[in-house]
PDB file of C-alpha atoms in Angstrom:
ATOM      1  CA  MET A   1     -19.576  85.737-105.330  1.00 34.00           C
ATOM      2  CA  GLU A   2     -17.667  84.271-102.374  1.00 36.00           C
ATOM      3  CA  LEU A   3     -19.635  82.170 -99.905  1.00 36.00           C
ATOM      4  CA  ALA A   4     -18.799  82.081 -96.227  1.00 40.00           C
ATOM      5  CA  GLY A   5     -17.000  78.860 -95.370  1.00 41.00           C
ATOM      6  CA  VAL A   6     -16.222  78.012 -98.987  1.00 37.00           C
ATOM      7  CA  ASP A   7     -12.608  77.854 -99.968  1.00 42.00           C
ATOM      8  CA  PRO A   8     -12.379  78.821-103.647  1.00 39.00           C
ATOM      9  CA  GLY A   9      -8.606  79.208-103.580  1.00 44.00           C
ATOM     10  CA  ARG A  10      -7.785  75.567-102.942  1.00 47.00           C
ATOM     11  CA  GLY A  11      -9.189  74.166-106.171  1.00 46.00           C
ATOM     12  CA  GLU A  12     -10.650  71.155-104.391  1.00 57.00           C
ATOM     13  CA  ASP A  13     -14.166  70.188-105.356  1.00 61.00           C
ATOM     14  CA  ASP A  14     -16.602  67.804-103.752  1.00 62.00           C
ATOM     15  CA  GLU A  15     -18.170  64.896-105.643  1.00 72.00           C
ATOM     16  CA  HIS A  16     -20.682  67.317-107.227  1.00 68.00           C
ATOM     17  CA  GLY A  17     -18.048  69.724-108.556  1.00 71.00           C
ATOM     18  CA  ARG A  18     -18.719  72.372-105.896  1.00 67.00           C
ATOM     19  CA  PRO A  19     -15.882  73.992-103.943  1.00 64.00           C
ATOM     20  CA  ARG A  20     -15.108  72.072-100.754  1.00 66.00           C
ATOM     21  CA  ARG A  21     -16.428  73.592 -97.518  1.00 70.00           C
ATOM     22  CA  ARG A  22     -13.987  73.946 -94.663  1.00 72.00           C
ATOM     23  CA  GLY A  23     -14.435  71.720 -91.649  1.00 69.00           C
ATOM     24  CA  GLN A  24     -15.345  73.146 -88.268  1.00 66.00           C
ATOM     25  CA  GLY A  25     -12.369  74.976 -86.810  1.00 80.00           C
ATOM     26  CA  GLU A  26     -10.333  74.797 -90.002  1.00 88.00           C
ATOM     27  CA  LEU A  27     -10.282  78.575 -90.511  1.00 90.00           C
ATOM     28  CA  ALA A  28      -9.210  79.152 -86.924  1.00 89.00           C
ATOM     29  CA  THR A  29      -6.445  76.590 -87.364  1.00 87.00           C
ATOM     30  CA  GLU A  30      -5.235  78.359 -90.507  1.00 91.00           C
ATOM     31  CA  VAL A  31      -5.221  81.732 -88.736  1.00 93.00           C
ATOM     32  CA  LEU A  32      -3.316  80.280 -85.777  1.00 92.00           C
ATOM     33  CA  SER A  33      -0.814  78.717 -88.147  1.00 91.00           C
ATOM     34  CA  VAL A  34      -0.233  82.121 -89.754  1.00 95.00           C
ATOM     35  CA  LEU A  35       0.253  83.713 -86.315  1.00 96.00           C
ATOM     36  CA  HIS A  36       2.795  81.037 -85.365  1.00 92.00           C
ATOM     37  CA  ARG A  37       4.826  81.861 -88.486  1.00 93.00           C
ATOM     38  CA  ALA A  38       4.600  85.620 -87.928  1.00 96.00           C
ATOM     39  CA  PRO A  39       7.785  87.557 -87.109  1.00 96.00           C
ATOM     40  CA  GLY A  40       6.036  89.064 -84.073  1.00 95.00           C
ATOM     41  CA  PRO A  41       2.664  90.615 -83.271  1.00 97.00           C
ATOM     42  CA  VAL A  42       0.855  91.394 -86.540  1.00 98.00           C
ATOM     43  CA  THR A  43      -2.257  93.191 -87.745  1.00 97.00           C
ATOM     44  CA  ALA A  44      -5.398  91.467 -88.992  1.00 97.00           C
ATOM     45  CA  SER A  45      -4.586  92.836 -92.460  1.00 95.00           C
ATOM     46  CA  TRP A  46      -1.223  91.053 -92.355  1.00 97.00           C
ATOM     47  CA  VAL A  47      -2.980  87.807 -91.397  1.00 97.00           C
ATOM     48  CA  GLN A  48      -5.441  88.301 -94.259  1.00 96.00           C
ATOM     49  CA  GLU A  49      -2.573  88.807 -96.736  1.00 96.00           C
ATOM     50  CA  GLN A  50      -0.843  85.629 -95.541  1.00 96.00           C
ATOM     51  CA  LEU A  51      -4.044  83.730 -96.292  1.00 92.00           C
ATOM     52  CA  ASP A  52      -3.661  84.929 -99.907  1.00 84.00           C
ATOM     53  CA  GLY A  53      -6.423  87.480 -99.368  1.00 74.00           C
ATOM     54  CA  GLU A  54      -8.991  84.723 -99.895  1.00 80.00           C
ATOM     55  CA  LEU A  55     -10.943  85.749 -96.782  1.00 87.00           C
ATOM     56  CA  ALA A  56     -12.715  89.020 -96.193  1.00 93.00           C
ATOM     57  CA  TYR A  57     -11.106  91.270 -93.585  1.00 95.00           C
ATOM     58  CA  THR A  58     -14.260  91.037 -91.462  1.00 95.00           C
ATOM     59  CA  THR A  59     -14.016  87.235 -91.511  1.00 94.00           C
ATOM     60  CA  VAL A  60     -10.415  87.390 -90.295  1.00 95.00           C
ATOM     61  CA  MET A  61     -11.445  89.806 -87.531  1.00 96.00           C
ATOM     62  CA  THR A  62     -14.303  87.511 -86.481  1.00 96.00           C
ATOM     63  CA  ILE A  63     -11.954  84.540 -86.270  1.00 95.00           C
ATOM     64  CA  LEU A  64      -9.367  86.530 -84.306  1.00 97.00           C
ATOM     65  CA  SER A  65     -12.060  87.778 -81.901  1.00 97.00           C
ATOM     66  CA  ARG A  66     -13.326  84.240 -81.320  1.00 94.00           C
ATOM     67  CA  LEU A  67      -9.778  83.018 -80.734  1.00 93.00           C
ATOM     68  CA  LEU A  68      -9.272  85.876 -78.266  1.00 95.00           C
ATOM     69  CA  ALA A  69     -12.385  84.812 -76.350  1.00 94.00           C
ATOM     70  CA  LYS A  70     -10.921  81.279 -76.178  1.00 87.00           C
ATOM     71  CA  GLN A  71      -7.594  82.743 -74.989  1.00 88.00           C
ATOM     72  CA  ALA A  72      -5.831  81.187 -77.970  1.00 90.00           C
ATOM     73  CA  VAL A  73      -4.485  84.584 -79.116  1.00 95.00           C
ATOM     74  CA  VAL A  74      -3.503  87.825 -77.445  1.00 96.00           C
ATOM     75  CA  ARG A  75      -3.879  91.329 -78.780  1.00 97.00           C
ATOM     76  CA  SER A  76      -2.432  94.699 -77.896  1.00 97.00           C
ATOM     77  CA  ARG A  77      -2.714  98.233 -79.189  1.00 96.00           C
ATOM     78  CA  ALA A  78      -0.239  99.529 -81.735  1.00 95.00           C
ATOM     79  CA  GLY A  79      -1.316 103.055 -82.496  1.00 94.00           C
ATOM     80  CA  ARG A  80      -4.929 102.968 -83.632  1.00 93.00           C
ATOM     81  CA  ALA A  81      -4.838  99.294 -84.586  1.00 93.00           C
ATOM     82  CA  TYR A  82      -4.559  96.035 -82.710  1.00 96.00           C
ATOM     83  CA  VAL A  83      -1.754  93.562 -83.247  1.00 98.00           C
ATOM     84  CA  TRP A  84      -2.282  89.880 -82.657  1.00 98.00           C
ATOM     85  CA  SER A  85      -0.111  86.914 -81.709  1.00 96.00           C
ATOM     86  CA  ALA A  86      -0.658  83.297 -80.718  1.00 94.00           C
ATOM     87  CA  ALA A  87      -0.994  82.778 -76.971  1.00 92.00           C
ATOM     88  CA  ALA A  88       0.780  79.411 -77.030  1.00 84.00           C
ATOM     89  CA  ASP A  89       2.437  76.968 -79.371  1.00 80.00           C
ATOM     90  CA  ALA A  90       0.465  74.180 -81.061  1.00 74.00           C
ATOM     91  CA  ALA A  91       1.064  71.729 -78.205  1.00 83.00           C
ATOM     92  CA  GLY A  92      -0.080  74.284 -75.646  1.00 82.00           C
ATOM     93  CA  LEU A  93      -3.240  75.011 -77.606  1.00 77.00           C
ATOM     94  CA  THR A  94      -4.059  71.318 -77.891  1.00 82.00           C
ATOM     95  CA  ALA A  95      -3.496  70.883 -74.167  1.00 86.00           C
ATOM     96  CA  ARG A  96      -5.805  73.828 -73.483  1.00 82.00           C
ATOM     97  CA  ARG A  97      -8.519  72.264 -75.666  1.00 82.00           C
ATOM     98  CA  MET A  98      -8.114  68.943 -73.860  1.00 89.00           C
ATOM     99  CA  ARG A  99      -8.423  70.701 -70.506  1.00 90.00           C
ATOM    100  CA  ARG A 100     -11.508  72.618 -71.621  1.00 87.00           C
ATOM    101  CA  LEU A 101     -13.158  69.378 -72.762  1.00 90.00           C
ATOM    102  CA  LEU A 102     -12.281  67.655 -69.510  1.00 92.00           C
ATOM    103  CA  ASP A 103     -13.732  70.563 -67.549  1.00 93.00           C
ATOM    104  CA  THR A 104     -17.114  70.057 -69.251  1.00 94.00           C
ATOM    105  CA  GLU A 105     -17.423  66.422 -68.209  1.00 94.00           C
ATOM    106  CA  PRO A 106     -19.297  65.628 -64.989  1.00 95.00           C
ATOM    107  CA  ASP A 107     -17.362  62.370 -64.395  1.00 95.00           C
ATOM    108  CA  ARG A 108     -13.710  63.383 -64.701  1.00 93.00           C
ATOM    109  CA  ASP A 109     -12.529  60.093 -63.189  1.00 95.00           C
ATOM    110  CA  ALA A 110     -14.254  58.060 -65.903  1.00 95.00           C
ATOM    111  CA  VAL A 111     -12.929  60.288 -68.679  1.00 94.00           C
ATOM    112  CA  LEU A 112      -9.351  60.154 -67.411  1.00 93.00           C
ATOM    113  CA  ALA A 113      -9.559  56.399 -66.796  1.00 94.00           C
ATOM    114  CA  SER A 114     -10.840  55.848 -70.324  1.00 95.00           C
ATOM    115  CA  PHE A 115      -8.102  58.083 -71.729  1.00 93.00           C
ATOM    116  CA  VAL A 116      -5.329  56.277 -69.851  1.00 93.00           C
ATOM    117  CA  THR A 117      -6.543  52.782 -70.794  1.00 94.00           C
ATOM    118  CA  ALA A 118      -6.579  53.798 -74.477  1.00 95.00           C
ATOM    119  CA  LEU A 119      -2.924  54.917 -74.485  1.00 95.00           C
ATOM    120  CA  THR A 120      -0.276  52.946 -76.323  1.00 96.00           C
ATOM    121  CA  PRO A 121       2.431  51.487 -74.084  1.00 95.00           C
ATOM    122  CA  GLU A 122       4.845  54.128 -75.379  1.00 97.00           C
ATOM    123  CA  ASP A 123       2.445  56.981 -74.619  1.00 96.00           C
ATOM    124  CA  GLU A 124       1.687  55.501 -71.203  1.00 94.00           C
ATOM    125  CA  GLN A 125       5.400  55.450 -70.367  1.00 95.00           C
ATOM    126  CA  LEU A 126       5.809  59.022 -71.596  1.00 95.00           C
ATOM    127  CA  LEU A 127       2.853  60.154 -69.488  1.00 94.00           C
ATOM    128  CA  ARG A 128       4.310  58.387 -66.424  1.00 93.00           C
ATOM    129  CA  SER A 129       7.642  60.118 -66.985  1.00 95.00           C
ATOM    130  CA  LEU A 130       5.983  63.507 -67.362  1.00 93.00           C
ATOM    131  CA  LEU A 131       3.886  63.014 -64.221  1.00 92.00           C
ATOM    132  CA  ASN A 132       6.931  61.909 -62.218  1.00 93.00           C
ATOM    133  CA  ALA A 133       8.882  64.948 -63.416  1.00 94.00           C
ATOM    134  CA  ALA A 134       6.000  67.231 -62.380  1.00 90.00           C
ATOM    135  CA  GLU A 135       5.699  65.776 -58.847  1.00 84.00           C
ATOM    136  CA  PRO A 136       5.934  68.349 -56.041  1.00 77.00           C
ATOM    137  CA  SER A 137       9.424  68.715 -54.675  1.00 61.00           C
ATOM    138  CA  ALA A 138      10.363  67.374 -51.251  1.00 47.00           C
ATOM    139  CA  GLU A 139      10.728  70.990 -50.041  1.00 50.00           C
ATOM    140  CA  GLY A 140       6.948  71.333 -49.998  1.00 50.00           C
ATOM    141  CA  GLY A 141       6.415  72.953 -53.387  1.00 49.00           C
ATOM    142  CA  SER A 142       3.281  72.133 -55.268  1.00 49.00           C
ATOM    143  CA  ARG A 143       2.482  71.623 -58.915  1.00 49.00           C
ATOM    144  CA  ASP A 144       0.498  74.418 -60.577  1.00 50.00           C
ATOM    145  CA  ASP A 145      -2.481  72.725 -62.179  1.00 48.00           C
ATOM    146  CA  GLY A 146      -3.643  75.846 -63.973  1.00 45.00           C
ATOM    147  CA  ARG A 147      -6.882  76.331 -62.005  1.00 40.00           C
TER     148      ARG A 147
END
């Protein structure tokens, strides 16, 4: 019997000899990884096959639906079925998660200040360069902040 959240195909056991449980978000990450490697939009069955069939089809559909709600994937009709693809690359998805977390914080200034002070000098320089490159042009254009 296969238990939800248990990964029998990996052969990794915990200290008690039981199959290791996946961490939160690990399944979604695996599904997104499969979609990034896909040759184009693919069906949920194709995703399931790429995961070595270790997950039930309904589990794959649940994960894809949750990712759709988070705007991490897109879907479109192909005949009677849906085909799925990643909405962004890995960096774009991480940036979206960071933005979503920032949007939940009541004191954005404190969060951003804490983030900036924790950067390495190299990351701080990279961030400065990226911000300078994204500055509005002198012709009056403005930066799209995604809101």
